[in-house]
Coordinates of C-alpha atoms in Angstrom, one line a residue:
X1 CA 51.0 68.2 100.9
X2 CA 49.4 66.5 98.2
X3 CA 46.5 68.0 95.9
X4 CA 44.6 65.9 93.8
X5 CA 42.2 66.7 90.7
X6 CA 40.8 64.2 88.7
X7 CA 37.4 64.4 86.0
X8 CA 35.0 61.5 85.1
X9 CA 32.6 61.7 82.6
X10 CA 30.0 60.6 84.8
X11 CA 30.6 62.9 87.8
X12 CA 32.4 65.6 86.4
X13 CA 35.7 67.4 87.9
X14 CA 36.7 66.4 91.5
X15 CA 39.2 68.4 93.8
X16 CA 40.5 67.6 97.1
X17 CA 40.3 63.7 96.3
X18 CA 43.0 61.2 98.3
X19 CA 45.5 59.0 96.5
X20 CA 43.3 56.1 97.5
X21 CA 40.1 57.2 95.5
X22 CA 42.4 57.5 92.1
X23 CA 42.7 53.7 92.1
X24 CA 39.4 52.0 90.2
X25 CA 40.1 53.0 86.7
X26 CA 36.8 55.2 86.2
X27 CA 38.2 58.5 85.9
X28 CA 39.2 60.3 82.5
X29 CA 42.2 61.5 83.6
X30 CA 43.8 63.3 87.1
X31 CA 46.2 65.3 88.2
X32 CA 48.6 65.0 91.2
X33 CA 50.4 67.7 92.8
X34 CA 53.0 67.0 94.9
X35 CA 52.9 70.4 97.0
X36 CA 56.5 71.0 99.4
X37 CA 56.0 67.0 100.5
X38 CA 57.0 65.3 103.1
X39 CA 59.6 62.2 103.4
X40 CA 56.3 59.7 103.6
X41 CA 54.3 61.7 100.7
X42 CA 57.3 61.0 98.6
X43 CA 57.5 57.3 99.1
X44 CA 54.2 57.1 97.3
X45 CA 56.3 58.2 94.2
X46 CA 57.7 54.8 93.8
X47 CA 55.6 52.4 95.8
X48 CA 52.2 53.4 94.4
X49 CA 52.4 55.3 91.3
X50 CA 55.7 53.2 90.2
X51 CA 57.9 56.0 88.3
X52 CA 61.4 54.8 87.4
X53 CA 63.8 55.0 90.8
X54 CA 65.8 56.8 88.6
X55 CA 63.4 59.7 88.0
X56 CA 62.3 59.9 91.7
X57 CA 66.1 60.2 92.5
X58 CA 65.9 63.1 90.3
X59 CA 62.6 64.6 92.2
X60 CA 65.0 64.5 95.3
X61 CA 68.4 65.6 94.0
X62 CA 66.7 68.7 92.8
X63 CA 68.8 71.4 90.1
X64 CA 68.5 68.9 87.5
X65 CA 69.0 70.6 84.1
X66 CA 66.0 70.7 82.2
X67 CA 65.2 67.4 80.2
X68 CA 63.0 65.1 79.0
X69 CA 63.3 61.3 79.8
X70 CA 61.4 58.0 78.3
X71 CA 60.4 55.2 80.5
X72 CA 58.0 52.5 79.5
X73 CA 54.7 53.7 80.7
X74 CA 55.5 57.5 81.4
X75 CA 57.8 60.5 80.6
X76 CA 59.6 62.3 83.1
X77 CA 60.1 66.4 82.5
X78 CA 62.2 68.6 84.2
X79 CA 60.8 72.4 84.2
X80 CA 62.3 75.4 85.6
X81 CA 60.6 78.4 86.9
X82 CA 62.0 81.4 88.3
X83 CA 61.5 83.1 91.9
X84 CA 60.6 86.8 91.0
X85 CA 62.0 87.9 94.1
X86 CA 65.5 85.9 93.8
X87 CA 65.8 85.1 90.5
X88 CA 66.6 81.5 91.9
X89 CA 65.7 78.5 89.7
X90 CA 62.2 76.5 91.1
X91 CA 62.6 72.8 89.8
X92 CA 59.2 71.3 88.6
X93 CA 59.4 67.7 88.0
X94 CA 56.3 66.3 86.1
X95 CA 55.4 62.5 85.1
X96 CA 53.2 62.3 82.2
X97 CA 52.0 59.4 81.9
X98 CA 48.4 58.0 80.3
X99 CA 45.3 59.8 81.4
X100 CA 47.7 60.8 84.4
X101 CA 50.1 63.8 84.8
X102 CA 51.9 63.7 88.1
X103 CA 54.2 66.9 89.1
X104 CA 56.7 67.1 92.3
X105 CA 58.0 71.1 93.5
X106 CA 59.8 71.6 96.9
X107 CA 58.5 74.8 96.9
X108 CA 55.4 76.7 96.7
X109 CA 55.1 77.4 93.0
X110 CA 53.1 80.5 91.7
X111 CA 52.7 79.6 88.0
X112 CA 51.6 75.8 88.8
X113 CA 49.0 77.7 91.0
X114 CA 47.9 79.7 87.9
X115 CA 47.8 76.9 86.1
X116 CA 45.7 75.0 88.6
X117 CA 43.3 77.9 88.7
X118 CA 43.0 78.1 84.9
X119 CA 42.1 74.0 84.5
X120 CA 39.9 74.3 87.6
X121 CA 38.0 77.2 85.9
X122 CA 37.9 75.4 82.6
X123 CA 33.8 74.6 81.9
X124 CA 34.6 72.2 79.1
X125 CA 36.6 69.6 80.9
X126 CA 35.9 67.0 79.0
X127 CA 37.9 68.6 76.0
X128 CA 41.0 68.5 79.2
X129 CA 43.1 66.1 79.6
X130 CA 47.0 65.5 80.7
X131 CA 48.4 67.5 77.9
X132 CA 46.2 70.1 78.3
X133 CA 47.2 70.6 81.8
X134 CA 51.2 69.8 80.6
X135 CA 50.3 72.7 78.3
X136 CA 49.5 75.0 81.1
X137 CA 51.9 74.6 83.2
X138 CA 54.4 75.2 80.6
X139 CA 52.8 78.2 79.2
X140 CA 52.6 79.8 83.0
X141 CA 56.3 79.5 83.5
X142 CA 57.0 80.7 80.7
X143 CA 55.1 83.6 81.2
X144 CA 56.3 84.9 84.2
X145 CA 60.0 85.3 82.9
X146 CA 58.4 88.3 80.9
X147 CA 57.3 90.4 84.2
X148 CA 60.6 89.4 85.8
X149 CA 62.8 90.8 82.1
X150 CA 60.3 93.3 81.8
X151 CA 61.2 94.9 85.7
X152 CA 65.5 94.5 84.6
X153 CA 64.8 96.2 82.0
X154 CA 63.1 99.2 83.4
X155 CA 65.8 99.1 86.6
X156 CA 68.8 99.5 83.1
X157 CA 66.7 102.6 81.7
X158 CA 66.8 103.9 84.6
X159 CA 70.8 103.8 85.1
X160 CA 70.6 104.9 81.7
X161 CA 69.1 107.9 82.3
X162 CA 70.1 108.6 85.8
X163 CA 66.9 109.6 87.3
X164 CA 68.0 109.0 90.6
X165 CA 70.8 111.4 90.0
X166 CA 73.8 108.4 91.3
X167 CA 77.0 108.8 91.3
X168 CA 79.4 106.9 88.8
X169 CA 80.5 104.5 91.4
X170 CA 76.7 103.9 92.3
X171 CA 75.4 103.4 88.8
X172 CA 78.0 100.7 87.9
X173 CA 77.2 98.8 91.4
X174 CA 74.1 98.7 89.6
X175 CA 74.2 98.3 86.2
X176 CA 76.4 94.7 87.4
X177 CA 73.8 93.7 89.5
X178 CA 71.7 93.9 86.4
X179 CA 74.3 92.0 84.6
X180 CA 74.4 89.4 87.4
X181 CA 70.5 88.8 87.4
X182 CA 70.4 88.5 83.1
X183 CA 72.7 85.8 83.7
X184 CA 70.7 84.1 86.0
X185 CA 67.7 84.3 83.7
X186 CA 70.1 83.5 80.5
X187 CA 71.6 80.3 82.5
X188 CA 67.5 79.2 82.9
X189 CA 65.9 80.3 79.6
X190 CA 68.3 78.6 77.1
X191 CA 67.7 75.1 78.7
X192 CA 64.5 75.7 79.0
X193 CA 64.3 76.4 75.1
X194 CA 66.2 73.5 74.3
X195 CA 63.5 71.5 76.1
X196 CA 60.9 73.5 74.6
X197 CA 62.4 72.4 71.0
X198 CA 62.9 68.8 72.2
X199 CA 59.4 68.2 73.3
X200 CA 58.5 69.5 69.7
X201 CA 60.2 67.4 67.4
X202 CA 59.6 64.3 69.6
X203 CA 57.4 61.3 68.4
X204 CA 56.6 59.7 71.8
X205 CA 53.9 62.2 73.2
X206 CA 51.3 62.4 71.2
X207 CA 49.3 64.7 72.9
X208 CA 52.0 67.0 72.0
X209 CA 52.2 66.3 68.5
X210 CA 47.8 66.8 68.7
X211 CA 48.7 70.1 70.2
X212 CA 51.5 71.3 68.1
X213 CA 50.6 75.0 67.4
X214 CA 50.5 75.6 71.5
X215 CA 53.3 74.0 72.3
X216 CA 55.1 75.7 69.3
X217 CA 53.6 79.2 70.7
X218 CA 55.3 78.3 73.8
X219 CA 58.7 77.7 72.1
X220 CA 58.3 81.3 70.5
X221 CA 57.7 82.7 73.6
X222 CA 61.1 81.2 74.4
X223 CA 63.0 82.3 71.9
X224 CA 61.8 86.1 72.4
X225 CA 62.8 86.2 76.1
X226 CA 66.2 85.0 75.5
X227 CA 66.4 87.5 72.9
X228 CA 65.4 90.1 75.3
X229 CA 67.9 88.7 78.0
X230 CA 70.3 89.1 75.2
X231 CA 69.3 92.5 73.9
X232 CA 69.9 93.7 77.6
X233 CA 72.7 92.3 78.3
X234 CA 74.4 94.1 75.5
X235 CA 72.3 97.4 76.4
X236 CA 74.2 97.1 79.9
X237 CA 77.5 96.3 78.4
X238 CA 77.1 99.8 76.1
X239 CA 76.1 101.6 79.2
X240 CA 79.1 100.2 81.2
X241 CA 81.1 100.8 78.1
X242 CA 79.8 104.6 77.9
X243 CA 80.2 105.4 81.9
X244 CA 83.7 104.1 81.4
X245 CA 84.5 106.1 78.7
X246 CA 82.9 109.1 80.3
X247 CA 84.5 108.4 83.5
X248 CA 88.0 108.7 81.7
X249 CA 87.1 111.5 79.5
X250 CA 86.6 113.6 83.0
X251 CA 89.7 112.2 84.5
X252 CA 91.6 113.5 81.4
X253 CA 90.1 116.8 81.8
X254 CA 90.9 116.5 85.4
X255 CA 94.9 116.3 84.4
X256 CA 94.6 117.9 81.7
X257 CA 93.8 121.3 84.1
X258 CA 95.6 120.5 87.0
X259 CA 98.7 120.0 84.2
X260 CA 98.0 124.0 82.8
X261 CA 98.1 125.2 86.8
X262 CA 101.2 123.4 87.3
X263 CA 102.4 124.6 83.9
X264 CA 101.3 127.7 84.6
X265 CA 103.5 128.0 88.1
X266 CA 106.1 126.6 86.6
X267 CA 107.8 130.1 85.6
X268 CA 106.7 131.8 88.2
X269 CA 108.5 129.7 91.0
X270 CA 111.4 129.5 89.2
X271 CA 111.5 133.5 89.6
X272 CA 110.0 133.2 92.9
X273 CA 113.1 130.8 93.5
X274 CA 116.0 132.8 92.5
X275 CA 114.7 136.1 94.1
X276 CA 114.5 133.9 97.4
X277 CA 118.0 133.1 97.7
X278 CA 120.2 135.1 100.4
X279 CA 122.8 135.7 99.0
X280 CA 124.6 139.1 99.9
X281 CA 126.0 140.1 96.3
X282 CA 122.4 140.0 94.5
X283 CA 122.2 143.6 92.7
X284 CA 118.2 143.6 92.0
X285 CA 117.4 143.2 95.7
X286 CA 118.7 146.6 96.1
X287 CA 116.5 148.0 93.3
X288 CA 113.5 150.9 94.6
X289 CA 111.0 148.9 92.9
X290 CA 112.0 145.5 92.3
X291 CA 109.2 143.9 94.3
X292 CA 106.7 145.7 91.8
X293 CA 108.9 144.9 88.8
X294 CA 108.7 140.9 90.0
X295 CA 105.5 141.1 90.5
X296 CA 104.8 142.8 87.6
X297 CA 106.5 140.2 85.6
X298 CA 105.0 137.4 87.6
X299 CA 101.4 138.6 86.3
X300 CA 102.7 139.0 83.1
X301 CA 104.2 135.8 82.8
X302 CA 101.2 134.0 83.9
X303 CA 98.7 136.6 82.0
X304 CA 100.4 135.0 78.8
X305 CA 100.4 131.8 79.1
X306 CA 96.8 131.4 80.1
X307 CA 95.9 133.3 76.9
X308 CA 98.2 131.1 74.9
X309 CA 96.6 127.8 76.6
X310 CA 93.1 128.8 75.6
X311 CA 94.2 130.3 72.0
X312 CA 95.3 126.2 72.3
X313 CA 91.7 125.0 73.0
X314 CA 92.8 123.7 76.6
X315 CA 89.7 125.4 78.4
X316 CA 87.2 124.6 75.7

């Protein structure tokens, strides 16, 4: 599906237009949304707007790393957005080109929606052009990898704390899960940052260089969600680190009181032992009251060493 908005001047902003009514020259600038297309929507890619074959392979390879690419009358951008259900990397190619911004998704894209909203709802569109809606579109990406970090974050406190009362085995299935998705978001944000930077500092859009401040806001933005993503993902490591530790510290205690039992026993079945052998010639099994004496002793024995173990600290 293809979505077409384009202002004039004269007529004001148009939505809903075909490719056919862009061609003429008399509007101020447009914008072209390639929406999930199909194989013949694409061909118009190369045979009527005329991007570089090299970009439009790009547009179909998909996963391209974010970047930024010169060609004689337009610039081709790779953008990545994240699902908020899968985490999975969304691909949003744009063409900027003059009075023109073009942009190519394979799937149905929430934040180019926002963004389409936002320049649709815009009453001054004569102060919009293409880097205004370039703008946009990279401030609502960017944007929703805060709800997305914000929702990891509060799934961590929660292993953290516990509140669902899990047990160890649980809580670490968890807590790398957690890990798992930070990477995800770590492996999109930090190429997406680089672009960011890269779209700053370069002389050949100027509608960039016009708009500096909000593009540079942008980049900030950047730079504080991949230092949440890393703030987290050394939160998780502590936790992991802690749950380990703890998980140890019990299995020590485990051993450490199964060790005073068997300690404990020790003595008494090595009396237990030689009072059980038959032979015929053993004077104490004639005694009146050996069996009390034994047992006697047996209590004794054990009586003792339990107090010497916790004079030790063992039980504390």
């Amino acid at each position: 599906m293809i979505e077409v908005l384009a202002y004039s001047k004269e007529t004001g902003l148009h939505d809903n237009l075909s490719i056919e009514e862009l061609s003429g020259g008399k509007w101020d600038w447009y914008w072209v949304d390639f929406n999930q297309p199909t194989e013949g929507e694409v061909t118009l890619l190369e045979k009527t707007f005329e991007f570089h074959p090299l970009a439009v392979e790009d547009c179909l390879h998909g996963l391209q790393r974010p970047k930024l690419d010169y060609y004689d009358d337009h610039s081709f951008i790779v953008v990545h957005s994240v699902n908020p259900k899968t985490l999975e990397r969304e691909e949003i190619n744009v063409f900027l080109g003059h009075c023109s911004i073009v942009t190519f998704h394979k799937e149905k894209n929430e934040p180019l929606e926002q963004a389409k909203r936002i320049v649709k709802n815009n009453k001054q569109h004569e102060k919009v052009d293409e880097y205004y809606v370039f703008h946009q579109i990279l401030d609502k990406v960017v944007d929703n990898y805060f709800p997305i970090i914000y929702k990891i974050e509060d799934h961590i406190n929660e292993i953290e704390d516990n509140t669902k009362d899990l047990s160890m085995e649980k809580l670490l299935e968890e807590l790398f899960d957690r890990r798992s998705e930070l990477l995800l978001l770590r492996q999109t944000i930090h190429p997406m940052r680089d672009l960011l930077y890269r779209i700053l500092n370069t002389r050949h859009l100027d509608g960039v260089f016009e708009r500096r401040e909000y593009f540079a806001d942008i980049h900030d933005h950047l730079i504080k969600v991949a230092d949440m993503v890393a703030s987290n993902r050394e939160m998780t490591q502590d936790i992991r680190d802690s749950y380990l530790s703890l998980n140890s510290h019990e299995t020590n205690r485990t051993m450490q009181i199964l060790t005073v039992i068997s300690v404990i026993f020790m003595p008494l079945t090595f009396i237990v032992g030689v009072y059980g052998m038959n032979f015929a010639n053993m004077p104490e099994l004639q005694t009146e009251y050996g069996y009390f004496v034994v047992w006697g002793l047996m209590i004794a024995v054990a009586v003792a060493m339990f107090i010497w173990f916790r004079n030790k600290g063992w039980f504390d």
